Structures are given as C-alpha cells and as structure tokens.
Short mmCIF file of C-alpha atoms in Angstrom, two decimals:
data_model
loop_
_atom_site.label_atom_id
_atom_site.label_comp_id
_atom_site.label_asym_id
_atom_site.label_seq_id
_atom_site.Cartn_x
_atom_site.Cartn_y
_atom_site.Cartn_z
CA MET A 80 -58.15 51.99 -26.83
CA ARG A 81 -54.49 52.84 -26.44
CA GLY A 82 -52.10 52.40 -23.65
CA THR A 83 -48.68 51.36 -22.60
CA ALA A 84 -47.98 47.94 -21.21
CA ARG A 85 -45.36 47.70 -18.53
CA CYS A 86 -43.55 44.72 -17.23
CA GLY A 87 -43.37 44.97 -13.49
CA ASN A 88 -40.96 43.29 -11.19
CA GLY A 89 -43.11 40.17 -11.40
CA ILE A 90 -41.51 39.14 -14.69
CA HIS A 91 -38.03 39.56 -13.24
CA GLU A 92 -38.97 37.56 -10.16
CA MET A 93 -40.34 34.82 -12.38
CA MET A 94 -37.19 34.81 -14.54
CA ASN A 95 -35.01 34.62 -11.42
CA ALA A 96 -37.10 31.74 -10.06
CA VAL A 97 -36.79 29.83 -13.34
CA ARG A 98 -33.03 30.47 -13.42
CA ASP A 99 -32.69 29.20 -9.85
CA GLU A 100 -34.80 26.10 -10.59
CA LYS A 101 -32.68 25.32 -13.66
CA ALA A 102 -29.47 25.70 -11.66
CA ALA A 103 -30.80 23.37 -8.95
CA LEU A 104 -31.87 20.81 -11.56
CA ARG A 105 -28.44 20.94 -13.22
CA ARG A 106 -26.73 20.34 -9.87
CA GLU A 107 -29.03 17.40 -9.20
CA ILE A 108 -28.44 15.86 -12.64
CA PHE A 109 -24.66 16.38 -12.47
CA ALA A 110 -24.56 14.77 -9.01
CA ALA A 111 -26.60 11.78 -10.21
CA ARG A 112 -24.32 11.38 -13.24
CA ALA A 113 -21.18 11.65 -11.10
CA ALA A 114 -22.52 8.89 -8.85
CA MET A 115 -22.97 6.50 -11.81
CA PRO A 116 -20.31 3.86 -12.43
CA PHE A 117 -18.14 4.72 -15.44
CA ASP A 118 -19.38 1.82 -17.58
CA ARG A 119 -23.00 2.85 -16.97
CA ARG A 120 -22.21 6.45 -17.99
CA GLU A 121 -20.57 5.18 -21.19
CA ALA A 122 -23.61 3.03 -21.97
CA ALA A 123 -25.96 5.97 -21.33
CA ASP A 124 -23.84 8.23 -23.56
CA ALA A 125 -23.93 5.63 -26.36
CA ALA A 126 -27.71 5.22 -26.04
CA ILE A 127 -28.22 8.99 -26.22
CA THR A 128 -25.96 9.25 -29.27
CA GLU A 129 -27.85 6.43 -31.02
CA ALA A 130 -31.17 8.11 -30.19
CA VAL A 131 -30.02 11.43 -31.67
CA LEU A 132 -28.68 9.78 -34.82
CA ALA A 133 -32.02 7.99 -35.28
CA LEU A 134 -34.10 11.18 -35.14
CA PRO A 135 -35.79 12.11 -38.44
CA GLU A 136 -34.75 15.72 -37.80
CA TYR A 137 -31.10 14.68 -37.59
CA LYS A 138 -31.36 12.54 -40.71
CA ALA A 139 -32.95 15.39 -42.68
CA ALA A 140 -30.50 18.05 -41.49
CA LYS A 141 -27.62 19.22 -43.63
CA GLN A 142 -26.08 21.25 -40.81
CA ILE A 143 -25.75 20.24 -37.16
CA LEU A 144 -24.91 22.51 -34.23
CA CYS A 145 -23.46 20.70 -31.26
CA TYR A 146 -21.09 21.31 -28.36
CA VAL A 147 -17.91 19.72 -27.09
CA SER A 148 -18.81 18.11 -23.80
CA MET A 149 -17.16 18.77 -20.47
CA PRO A 150 -16.32 15.83 -18.17
CA HIS A 151 -19.51 16.26 -16.10
CA GLU A 152 -21.75 16.30 -19.20
CA ILE A 153 -23.04 13.63 -21.56
CA SER A 154 -20.14 12.84 -23.88
CA THR A 155 -20.56 14.22 -27.39
CA LYS A 156 -17.35 12.67 -28.75
CA ALA A 157 -19.10 9.83 -30.62
CA LEU A 158 -21.81 12.17 -31.89
CA LEU A 159 -19.26 14.65 -33.25
CA GLY A 160 -17.45 11.83 -35.06
CA ALA A 161 -20.69 10.48 -36.51
CA VAL A 162 -21.72 13.91 -37.78
CA LEU A 163 -18.34 14.42 -39.46
CA ARG A 164 -18.40 10.95 -41.04
CA SER A 165 -21.91 11.60 -42.37
CA GLY A 166 -20.73 14.56 -44.44
CA LYS A 167 -23.03 17.00 -42.65
CA THR A 168 -21.69 20.45 -41.76
CA LEU A 169 -20.83 20.58 -38.05
CA GLY A 170 -20.86 23.87 -36.16
CA LEU A 171 -19.50 24.29 -32.64
CA PRO A 172 -19.92 27.29 -30.34
CA VAL A 173 -17.05 29.47 -29.24
CA CYS A 174 -17.93 31.78 -26.36
CA ASP A 175 -16.35 35.19 -25.89
CA THR A 176 -17.11 35.70 -22.21
CA ALA A 177 -15.70 39.23 -22.14
CA ARG A 178 -18.14 40.34 -24.84
CA HIS A 179 -20.96 37.98 -23.81
CA GLU A 180 -21.12 36.61 -27.34
CA MET A 181 -21.33 33.17 -28.87
CA GLN A 182 -20.30 32.38 -32.42
CA PHE A 183 -20.42 29.07 -34.24
CA TYR A 184 -17.46 27.76 -36.19
CA ARG A 185 -17.33 24.91 -38.66
CA LEU A 186 -15.39 21.84 -37.60
CA ASP A 187 -14.07 19.59 -40.36
CA ALA A 188 -12.10 17.13 -38.21
CA VAL A 189 -11.95 16.28 -34.51
CA SER A 190 -8.19 16.89 -34.68
CA GLU A 191 -8.94 20.61 -35.18
CA LEU A 192 -10.28 20.92 -31.62
CA ARG A 193 -8.18 22.97 -29.23
CA ALA A 194 -8.66 23.58 -25.52
CA GLY A 195 -10.01 26.96 -24.57
#
C-alpha cells in the first residue's frame, strides 16, 4: 500500500490555536508577576534559581544554555553568576531578527554582557 500523506489546514489551525493559547498564558503570567510586590518577586526568583541549581541534570551538565532576563521575566542574574562560578561553560542566545536566526555565544564573565 502506497500513498501520499497530506497535512490539511487542520494542522495549521491547531498550530495557530496553540500559539494563541501560549500568548494568552504569557500575558496572564506577566500580569501576575507585575502585580507582585518587589520583595516577593525577588524571593520567587531566588527560589527558582536554587531549584535549578539543585537539579541533578544541572549538576551533571558541563555546559549550560540560559538567557539574560528582561525586566518582566524571572531574573536570571543570580543563575548566570552561579553557572560562571561553577566553572561550567555558559552559552547565551543572540538573535538576528532580520535573518530569523539564533546563535549561542559563550559568556566568560557577566561584565561581557552588552545591551542589544
């Protein structure tokens, strides 16, 4: 039995629905985070960082890919510092929006970070 499978518009509709749901969830989470008092956000960020550092996958990894957080996101500042102090290789994404590409670059010190 031979034939050709085709993806109809159903798959695109499903992908669009998932994209829309994710966008709505992000807005909801960002709004909830923005409504939190600053000290509570800092405590939540610290708890998340501690949880990541305690993961067996983190402990076993030699290389870590992370991101530099934006103000509305969970702060990664403490996590980046911990990764660098641990001696693990830290890679951060740099997005080329014109080419729709993302590349990862090694960061050896937080002082190397530049805006943009």
